[in-house]
mmCIF file with all atom_site columns, C-alpha atoms and ligand atoms in Angstrom:
data_model
loop_
_atom_site.group_PDB
_atom_site.id
_atom_site.type_symbol
_atom_site.label_atom_id
_atom_site.label_alt_id
_atom_site.label_comp_id
_atom_site.label_asym_id
_atom_site.label_entity_id
_atom_site.label_seq_id
_atom_site.pdbx_PDB_ins_code
_atom_site.Cartn_x
_atom_site.Cartn_y
_atom_site.Cartn_z
_atom_site.occupancy
_atom_site.B_iso_or_equiv
_atom_site.pdbx_formal_charge
_atom_site.auth_seq_id
_atom_site.auth_comp_id
_atom_site.auth_asym_id
_atom_site.auth_atom_id
_atom_site.pdbx_PDB_model_num
ATOM   1   C CA  . MET A 1 1   ? -0.259 -0.392 -0.108  1.00 0.00 ? 1   MET A CA  1
ATOM   2   C CA  . THR A 1 2   ? 1.166  3.907  -0.651  1.00 0.00 ? 2   THR A CA  1
ATOM   3   C CA  . THR A 1 3   ? 1.912  5.862  1.546   1.00 0.00 ? 3   THR A CA  1
ATOM   4   C CA  . PRO A 1 4   ? -0.568 8.981  1.381   1.00 0.00 ? 4   PRO A CA  1
ATOM   5   C CA  . TYR A 1 5   ? 0.403  12.723 1.016   1.00 0.00 ? 5   TYR A CA  1
ATOM   6   C CA  . ASP A 1 6   ? 1.279  14.553 3.965   1.00 0.00 ? 6   ASP A CA  1
ATOM   7   C CA  . PRO A 1 7   ? 0.159  18.405 3.696   1.00 0.00 ? 7   PRO A CA  1
ATOM   8   C CA  . THR A 1 8   ? 2.491  18.518 6.593   1.00 0.00 ? 8   THR A CA  1
ATOM   9   C CA  . ASN A 1 9   ? 5.791  18.257 5.715   1.00 0.00 ? 9   ASN A CA  1
ATOM   10  C CA  . ILE A 1 10  ? 8.080  21.442 5.053   1.00 0.00 ? 10  ILE A CA  1
ATOM   11  C CA  . PHE A 1 11  ? 8.380  21.738 1.517   1.00 0.00 ? 11  PHE A CA  1
ATOM   12  C CA  . ALA A 1 12  ? 4.509  22.137 1.448   1.00 0.00 ? 12  ALA A CA  1
ATOM   13  C CA  . ARG A 1 13  ? 4.405  24.694 4.434   1.00 0.00 ? 13  ARG A CA  1
ATOM   14  C CA  . ILE A 1 14  ? 7.227  26.953 2.136   1.00 0.00 ? 14  ILE A CA  1
ATOM   15  C CA  . LEU A 1 15  ? 4.816  26.628 -0.673  1.00 0.00 ? 15  LEU A CA  1
ATOM   16  C CA  . ARG A 1 16  ? 2.533  27.460 1.568   1.00 0.00 ? 16  ARG A CA  1
ATOM   17  C CA  . GLY A 1 17  ? 4.777  30.421 2.189   1.00 0.00 ? 17  GLY A CA  1
ATOM   18  C CA  . GLU A 1 18  ? 4.495  29.126 6.473   1.00 0.00 ? 18  GLU A CA  1
ATOM   19  C CA  . ILE A 1 19  ? 8.179  29.121 6.300   1.00 0.00 ? 19  ILE A CA  1
ATOM   20  C CA  . PRO A 1 20  ? 10.884 31.274 4.262   1.00 0.00 ? 20  PRO A CA  1
ATOM   21  C CA  . ALA A 1 21  ? 12.952 29.523 1.581   1.00 0.00 ? 21  ALA A CA  1
ATOM   22  C CA  . HIS A 1 22  ? 15.635 31.064 -0.514  1.00 0.00 ? 22  HIS A CA  1
ATOM   23  C CA  . ARG A 1 23  ? 13.915 31.161 -3.453  1.00 0.00 ? 23  ARG A CA  1
ATOM   24  C CA  . VAL A 1 24  ? 15.439 31.110 -7.453  1.00 0.00 ? 24  VAL A CA  1
ATOM   25  C CA  . TYR A 1 25  ? 12.613 30.591 -9.546  1.00 0.00 ? 25  TYR A CA  1
ATOM   26  C CA  . GLU A 1 26  ? 8.897  30.214 -9.386  1.00 0.00 ? 26  GLU A CA  1
ATOM   27  C CA  . ASP A 1 27  ? 5.982  29.626 -12.062 1.00 0.00 ? 27  ASP A CA  1
ATOM   28  C CA  . ALA A 1 28  ? 2.844  27.779 -11.634 1.00 0.00 ? 28  ALA A CA  1
ATOM   29  C CA  . ASP A 1 29  ? 3.459  24.404 -11.854 1.00 0.00 ? 29  ASP A CA  1
ATOM   30  C CA  . THR A 1 30  ? 7.326  24.498 -9.968  1.00 0.00 ? 30  THR A CA  1
ATOM   31  C CA  . LEU A 1 31  ? 9.601  26.244 -7.614  1.00 0.00 ? 31  LEU A CA  1
ATOM   32  C CA  . ALA A 1 32  ? 13.306 26.192 -6.943  1.00 0.00 ? 32  ALA A CA  1
ATOM   33  C CA  . PHE A 1 33  ? 15.136 27.175 -3.931  1.00 0.00 ? 33  PHE A CA  1
ATOM   34  C CA  . MET A 1 34  ? 18.422 26.982 -1.962  1.00 0.00 ? 34  MET A CA  1
ATOM   35  C CA  . ASP A 1 35  ? 18.972 23.177 0.029   1.00 0.00 ? 35  ASP A CA  1
ATOM   36  C CA  . VAL A 1 36  ? 19.527 24.162 3.594   1.00 0.00 ? 36  VAL A CA  1
ATOM   37  C CA  . MET A 1 37  ? 22.082 21.885 4.013   1.00 0.00 ? 37  MET A CA  1
ATOM   38  C CA  . PRO A 1 38  ? 24.102 22.250 0.859   1.00 0.00 ? 38  PRO A CA  1
ATOM   39  C CA  . GLN A 1 39  ? 26.154 19.370 -0.373  1.00 0.00 ? 39  GLN A CA  1
ATOM   40  C CA  . ALA A 1 40  ? 27.691 21.642 -2.696  1.00 0.00 ? 40  ALA A CA  1
ATOM   41  C CA  . GLU A 1 41  ? 27.940 24.941 -3.188  1.00 0.00 ? 41  GLU A CA  1
ATOM   42  C CA  . GLY A 1 42  ? 25.233 25.869 -5.073  1.00 0.00 ? 42  GLY A CA  1
ATOM   43  C CA  . HIS A 1 43  ? 23.140 23.212 -4.076  1.00 0.00 ? 43  HIS A CA  1
ATOM   44  C CA  . THR A 1 44  ? 19.252 23.490 -4.915  1.00 0.00 ? 44  THR A CA  1
ATOM   45  C CA  . LEU A 1 45  ? 16.259 22.128 -4.701  1.00 0.00 ? 45  LEU A CA  1
ATOM   46  C CA  . VAL A 1 46  ? 12.756 21.905 -7.719  1.00 0.00 ? 46  VAL A CA  1
ATOM   47  C CA  . ILE A 1 47  ? 9.910  20.859 -6.690  1.00 0.00 ? 47  ILE A CA  1
ATOM   48  C CA  . PRO A 1 48  ? 6.127  20.187 -8.360  1.00 0.00 ? 48  PRO A CA  1
ATOM   49  C CA  . LYS A 1 49  ? 3.467  22.283 -6.758  1.00 0.00 ? 49  LYS A CA  1
ATOM   50  C CA  . ALA A 1 50  ? 0.962  19.685 -7.342  1.00 0.00 ? 50  ALA A CA  1
ATOM   51  C CA  . PRO A 1 51  ? 1.475  17.245 -3.730  1.00 0.00 ? 51  PRO A CA  1
ATOM   52  C CA  . ALA A 1 52  ? 2.812  14.337 -4.629  1.00 0.00 ? 52  ALA A CA  1
ATOM   53  C CA  . ARG A 1 53  ? 5.006  12.024 -2.250  1.00 0.00 ? 53  ARG A CA  1
ATOM   54  C CA  . GLY A 1 54  ? 7.913  10.919 -4.329  1.00 0.00 ? 54  GLY A CA  1
ATOM   55  C CA  . LEU A 1 55  ? 7.849  10.088 -8.179  1.00 0.00 ? 55  LEU A CA  1
ATOM   56  C CA  . LEU A 1 56  ? 5.822  7.324  -8.205  1.00 0.00 ? 56  LEU A CA  1
ATOM   57  C CA  . ASP A 1 57  ? 3.165  8.981  -7.445  1.00 0.00 ? 57  ASP A CA  1
ATOM   58  C CA  . ALA A 1 58  ? 3.109  12.396 -8.971  1.00 0.00 ? 58  ALA A CA  1
ATOM   59  C CA  . GLU A 1 59  ? 0.542  13.026 -12.187 1.00 0.00 ? 59  GLU A CA  1
ATOM   60  C CA  . PRO A 1 60  ? 2.409  12.842 -15.521 1.00 0.00 ? 60  PRO A CA  1
ATOM   61  C CA  . ALA A 1 61  ? 2.139  16.655 -16.370 1.00 0.00 ? 61  ALA A CA  1
ATOM   62  C CA  . SER A 1 62  ? 3.813  17.910 -13.063 1.00 0.00 ? 62  SER A CA  1
ATOM   63  C CA  . LEU A 1 63  ? 6.738  15.168 -13.624 1.00 0.00 ? 63  LEU A CA  1
ATOM   64  C CA  . ALA A 1 64  ? 6.881  17.202 -17.011 1.00 0.00 ? 64  ALA A CA  1
ATOM   65  C CA  . ALA A 1 65  ? 7.034  20.254 -15.489 1.00 0.00 ? 65  ALA A CA  1
ATOM   66  C CA  . VAL A 1 66  ? 9.638  19.509 -12.541 1.00 0.00 ? 66  VAL A CA  1
ATOM   67  C CA  . ALA A 1 67  ? 11.446 18.168 -15.931 1.00 0.00 ? 67  ALA A CA  1
ATOM   68  C CA  . ALA A 1 68  ? 11.509 21.760 -17.589 1.00 0.00 ? 68  ALA A CA  1
ATOM   69  C CA  . THR A 1 69  ? 12.370 23.717 -14.556 1.00 0.00 ? 69  THR A CA  1
ATOM   70  C CA  . VAL A 1 70  ? 15.090 21.304 -13.698 1.00 0.00 ? 70  VAL A CA  1
ATOM   71  C CA  . GLN A 1 71  ? 16.831 21.439 -16.722 1.00 0.00 ? 71  GLN A CA  1
ATOM   72  C CA  . ARG A 1 72  ? 16.024 25.353 -17.200 1.00 0.00 ? 72  ARG A CA  1
ATOM   73  C CA  . VAL A 1 73  ? 17.262 25.725 -13.335 1.00 0.00 ? 73  VAL A CA  1
ATOM   74  C CA  . ALA A 1 74  ? 20.498 23.357 -13.948 1.00 0.00 ? 74  ALA A CA  1
ATOM   75  C CA  . ARG A 1 75  ? 21.337 25.777 -17.033 1.00 0.00 ? 75  ARG A CA  1
ATOM   76  C CA  . ALA A 1 76  ? 21.677 28.584 -14.563 1.00 0.00 ? 76  ALA A CA  1
ATOM   77  C CA  . VAL A 1 77  ? 23.255 26.727 -11.230 1.00 0.00 ? 77  VAL A CA  1
ATOM   78  C CA  . LYS A 1 78  ? 25.782 25.656 -14.022 1.00 0.00 ? 78  LYS A CA  1
ATOM   79  C CA  . ALA A 1 79  ? 26.495 29.299 -15.361 1.00 0.00 ? 79  ALA A CA  1
ATOM   80  C CA  . ALA A 1 80  ? 26.395 30.381 -11.444 1.00 0.00 ? 80  ALA A CA  1
ATOM   81  C CA  . PHE A 1 81  ? 28.926 28.413 -9.799  1.00 0.00 ? 81  PHE A CA  1
ATOM   82  C CA  . THR A 1 82  ? 31.202 27.812 -13.443 1.00 0.00 ? 82  THR A CA  1
ATOM   83  C CA  . ALA A 1 83  ? 30.817 23.963 -12.965 1.00 0.00 ? 83  ALA A CA  1
ATOM   84  C CA  . ASP A 1 84  ? 32.124 22.129 -15.390 1.00 0.00 ? 84  ASP A CA  1
ATOM   85  C CA  . GLY A 1 85  ? 29.242 19.496 -15.045 1.00 0.00 ? 85  GLY A CA  1
ATOM   86  C CA  . LEU A 1 86  ? 26.164 18.363 -12.683 1.00 0.00 ? 86  LEU A CA  1
ATOM   87  C CA  . THR A 1 87  ? 24.598 15.514 -10.396 1.00 0.00 ? 87  THR A CA  1
ATOM   88  C CA  . ILE A 1 88  ? 20.484 15.349 -10.578 1.00 0.00 ? 88  ILE A CA  1
ATOM   89  C CA  . PHE A 1 89  ? 19.651 13.265 -8.115  1.00 0.00 ? 89  PHE A CA  1
ATOM   90  C CA  . GLN A 1 90  ? 16.264 12.103 -6.960  1.00 0.00 ? 90  GLN A CA  1
ATOM   91  C CA  . TYR A 1 91  ? 14.922 9.620  -3.321  1.00 0.00 ? 91  TYR A CA  1
ATOM   92  C CA  . ASN A 1 92  ? 12.254 7.840  -3.165  1.00 0.00 ? 92  ASN A CA  1
ATOM   93  C CA  . GLU A 1 93  ? 10.855 6.929  0.496   1.00 0.00 ? 93  GLU A CA  1
ATOM   94  C CA  . PRO A 1 94  ? 13.302 5.529  3.428   1.00 0.00 ? 94  PRO A CA  1
ATOM   95  C CA  . ALA A 1 95  ? 14.975 3.161  2.039   1.00 0.00 ? 95  ALA A CA  1
ATOM   96  C CA  . GLY A 1 96  ? 15.616 5.341  -1.478  1.00 0.00 ? 96  GLY A CA  1
ATOM   97  C CA  . GLY A 1 97  ? 16.951 7.760  1.048   1.00 0.00 ? 97  GLY A CA  1
ATOM   98  C CA  . GLN A 1 98  ? 14.242 10.420 1.214   1.00 0.00 ? 98  GLN A CA  1
ATOM   99  C CA  . THR A 1 99  ? 13.965 12.461 4.268   1.00 0.00 ? 99  THR A CA  1
ATOM   100 C CA  . VAL A 1 100 ? 10.990 15.121 2.898   1.00 0.00 ? 100 VAL A CA  1
ATOM   101 C CA  . PHE A 1 101 ? 8.221  13.513 1.789   1.00 0.00 ? 101 PHE A CA  1
ATOM   102 C CA  . HIS A 1 102 ? 7.272  15.991 -0.943  1.00 0.00 ? 102 HIS A CA  1
ATOM   103 C CA  . LEU A 1 103 ? 8.654  15.324 -4.762  1.00 0.00 ? 103 LEU A CA  1
ATOM   104 C CA  . HIS A 1 104 ? 11.939 17.021 -4.951  1.00 0.00 ? 104 HIS A CA  1
ATOM   105 C CA  . PHE A 1 105 ? 15.294 16.919 -7.397  1.00 0.00 ? 105 PHE A CA  1
ATOM   106 C CA  . HIS A 1 106 ? 18.871 17.975 -6.172  1.00 0.00 ? 106 HIS A CA  1
ATOM   107 C CA  . ILE A 1 107 ? 20.740 20.180 -8.492  1.00 0.00 ? 107 ILE A CA  1
ATOM   108 C CA  . LEU A 1 108 ? 24.339 20.309 -7.209  1.00 0.00 ? 108 LEU A CA  1
ATOM   109 C CA  . PRO A 1 109 ? 27.378 21.718 -9.352  1.00 0.00 ? 109 PRO A CA  1
ATOM   110 C CA  . ARG A 1 110 ? 30.371 20.076 -9.486  1.00 0.00 ? 110 ARG A CA  1
ATOM   111 C CA  . HIS A 1 111 ? 34.122 20.582 -10.244 1.00 0.00 ? 111 HIS A CA  1
ATOM   112 C CA  . GLU A 1 112 ? 36.609 18.256 -11.349 1.00 0.00 ? 112 GLU A CA  1
ATOM   113 C CA  . GLY A 1 113 ? 38.098 16.852 -8.682  1.00 0.00 ? 113 GLY A CA  1
ATOM   114 C CA  . VAL A 1 114 ? 35.560 17.723 -5.881  1.00 0.00 ? 114 VAL A CA  1
ATOM   115 C CA  . ALA A 1 115 ? 33.857 15.055 -3.783  1.00 0.00 ? 115 ALA A CA  1
ATOM   116 C CA  . LEU A 1 116 ? 30.256 16.139 -2.937  1.00 0.00 ? 116 LEU A CA  1
ATOM   117 C CA  . THR A 1 117 ? 30.331 16.558 0.479   1.00 0.00 ? 117 THR A CA  1
ATOM   118 C CA  . GLY A 1 118 ? 28.189 14.680 2.961   1.00 0.00 ? 118 GLY A CA  1
ATOM   119 C CA  . HIS A 1 119 ? 24.606 15.740 4.997   1.00 0.00 ? 119 HIS A CA  1
ATOM   120 C CA  . THR A 1 120 ? 26.273 17.841 7.898   1.00 0.00 ? 120 THR A CA  1
ATOM   121 C CA  . GLY A 1 121 ? 22.648 17.729 9.375   1.00 0.00 ? 121 GLY A CA  1
ATOM   122 C CA  . ARG A 1 122 ? 23.830 21.568 10.156  1.00 0.00 ? 122 ARG A CA  1
ATOM   123 C CA  . MET A 1 123 ? 22.321 24.683 8.259   1.00 0.00 ? 123 MET A CA  1
ATOM   124 C CA  . ALA A 1 124 ? 24.327 26.699 6.146   1.00 0.00 ? 124 ALA A CA  1
ATOM   125 C CA  . ASP A 1 125 ? 24.971 30.484 6.637   1.00 0.00 ? 125 ASP A CA  1
ATOM   126 C CA  . PRO A 1 126 ? 21.791 31.990 5.472   1.00 0.00 ? 126 PRO A CA  1
ATOM   127 C CA  . GLU A 1 127 ? 23.723 35.079 4.187   1.00 0.00 ? 127 GLU A CA  1
ATOM   128 C CA  . ARG A 1 128 ? 25.487 32.662 1.946   1.00 0.00 ? 128 ARG A CA  1
ATOM   129 C CA  . LEU A 1 129 ? 22.072 30.852 0.692   1.00 0.00 ? 129 LEU A CA  1
ATOM   130 C CA  . ALA A 1 130 ? 20.894 33.849 0.276   1.00 0.00 ? 130 ALA A CA  1
ATOM   131 C CA  . GLU A 1 131 ? 23.942 35.659 -2.149  1.00 0.00 ? 131 GLU A CA  1
ATOM   132 C CA  . HIS A 1 132 ? 24.160 31.456 -4.298  1.00 0.00 ? 132 HIS A CA  1
ATOM   133 C CA  . ALA A 1 133 ? 20.457 32.250 -4.285  1.00 0.00 ? 133 ALA A CA  1
ATOM   134 C CA  . ALA A 1 134 ? 20.615 35.780 -6.062  1.00 0.00 ? 134 ALA A CA  1
ATOM   135 C CA  . ARG A 1 135 ? 23.502 34.557 -8.255  1.00 0.00 ? 135 ARG A CA  1
ATOM   136 C CA  . ILE A 1 136 ? 21.723 31.747 -9.721  1.00 0.00 ? 136 ILE A CA  1
ATOM   137 C CA  . ARG A 1 137 ? 18.085 34.156 -9.935  1.00 0.00 ? 137 ARG A CA  1
ATOM   138 C CA  . ALA A 1 138 ? 21.076 36.495 -12.296 1.00 0.00 ? 138 ALA A CA  1
ATOM   139 C CA  . ALA A 1 139 ? 22.275 33.746 -14.662 1.00 0.00 ? 139 ALA A CA  1
ATOM   140 C CA  . LEU A 1 140 ? 18.446 32.682 -14.776 1.00 0.00 ? 140 LEU A CA  1
ATOM   141 C CA  . ALA A 1 141 ? 17.765 36.596 -16.239 1.00 0.00 ? 141 ALA A CA  1
ATOM   142 C CA  . ALA A 1 142 ? 20.910 36.664 -18.314 1.00 0.00 ? 142 ALA A CA  1
HETATM 143 P P1  . AMP B 2 .   ? 16.236 14.008 0.723   1.00 0.00 ? 201 AMP B P1  1
HETATM 144 O O1  . AMP B 2 .   ? 14.451 13.985 1.402   1.00 0.00 ? 201 AMP B O1  1
HETATM 145 O O2  . AMP B 2 .   ? 17.041 12.446 1.377   1.00 0.00 ? 201 AMP B O2  1
HETATM 146 O O3  . AMP B 2 .   ? 16.503 14.169 -1.152  1.00 0.00 ? 201 AMP B O3  1
HETATM 147 O O4  . AMP B 2 .   ? 16.728 15.379 1.089   1.00 0.00 ? 201 AMP B O4  1
HETATM 148 C C1  . AMP B 2 .   ? 15.803 16.594 1.692   1.00 0.00 ? 201 AMP B C1  1
HETATM 149 C C2  . AMP B 2 .   ? 17.035 17.940 1.786   1.00 0.00 ? 201 AMP B C2  1
HETATM 150 O O5  . AMP B 2 .   ? 16.093 18.976 1.636   1.00 0.00 ? 201 AMP B O5  1
HETATM 151 C C3  . AMP B 2 .   ? 18.070 17.432 1.929   1.00 0.00 ? 201 AMP B C3  1
HETATM 152 O O6  . AMP B 2 .   ? 18.754 18.055 0.980   1.00 0.00 ? 201 AMP B O6  1
HETATM 153 C C4  . AMP B 2 .   ? 17.946 18.936 3.104   1.00 0.00 ? 201 AMP B C4  1
HETATM 154 O O7  . AMP B 2 .   ? 18.761 19.557 3.563   1.00 0.00 ? 201 AMP B O7  1
HETATM 155 C C5  . AMP B 2 .   ? 16.724 19.888 2.484   1.00 0.00 ? 201 AMP B C5  1
HETATM 156 N N1  . AMP B 2 .   ? 16.600 20.637 3.223   1.00 0.00 ? 201 AMP B N1  1
HETATM 157 C C6  . AMP B 2 .   ? 15.322 20.434 4.661   1.00 0.00 ? 201 AMP B C6  1
HETATM 158 N N2  . AMP B 2 .   ? 14.669 21.177 4.904   1.00 0.00 ? 201 AMP B N2  1
HETATM 159 C C7  . AMP B 2 .   ? 14.582 21.967 4.332   1.00 0.00 ? 201 AMP B C7  1
HETATM 160 C C8  . AMP B 2 .   ? 14.275 23.866 4.258   1.00 0.00 ? 201 AMP B C8  1
HETATM 161 N N3  . AMP B 2 .   ? 14.045 23.677 5.012   1.00 0.00 ? 201 AMP B N3  1
HETATM 162 N N4  . AMP B 2 .   ? 14.955 24.084 3.190   1.00 0.00 ? 201 AMP B N4  1
HETATM 163 C C9  . AMP B 2 .   ? 15.698 23.825 2.069   1.00 0.00 ? 201 AMP B C9  1
HETATM 164 N N5  . AMP B 2 .   ? 15.870 22.552 1.692   1.00 0.00 ? 201 AMP B N5  1
HETATM 165 C C10 . AMP B 2 .   ? 15.417 22.114 2.879   1.00 0.00 ? 201 AMP B C10 1
#
């Protein structure tokens, strides 16, 4: 049996504006914002506005909108951080590594020879996240 979507999850609360986020992009169907515990500078998340716990219960149209936003934001992240490459990942259910149960894609800029850091469990400096978000917004506008 599939676990139902829980509308009290933290990303649903960000979507409702109940808690802040360093937003970089928004359209009718999707939102992108900085991960507060980045595994690389520029670590960005993309989520659908429609409720979905993970990849398997998302509506195809919502998934298509998220894919388009992942590509759009990934291009901007790559430019903003002069990255050599990108890693995109997406987890499903605790066994798959998921900890927040609203569908999301991670975008990580990568540089040759630089490993990702693990989750520190500590929030990044908010001023630094704000600066990174501004850099990505500028790249999106370029
Ligand atoms: P996962 O479900 O394992 O794919 O990871 C959830 C991600 O959300 C982690 O990388 C967290 O650092 C991140 N995260 C948790 N709470 C917030 C928040 N309030 N704002 C932004 N990112 C968050």
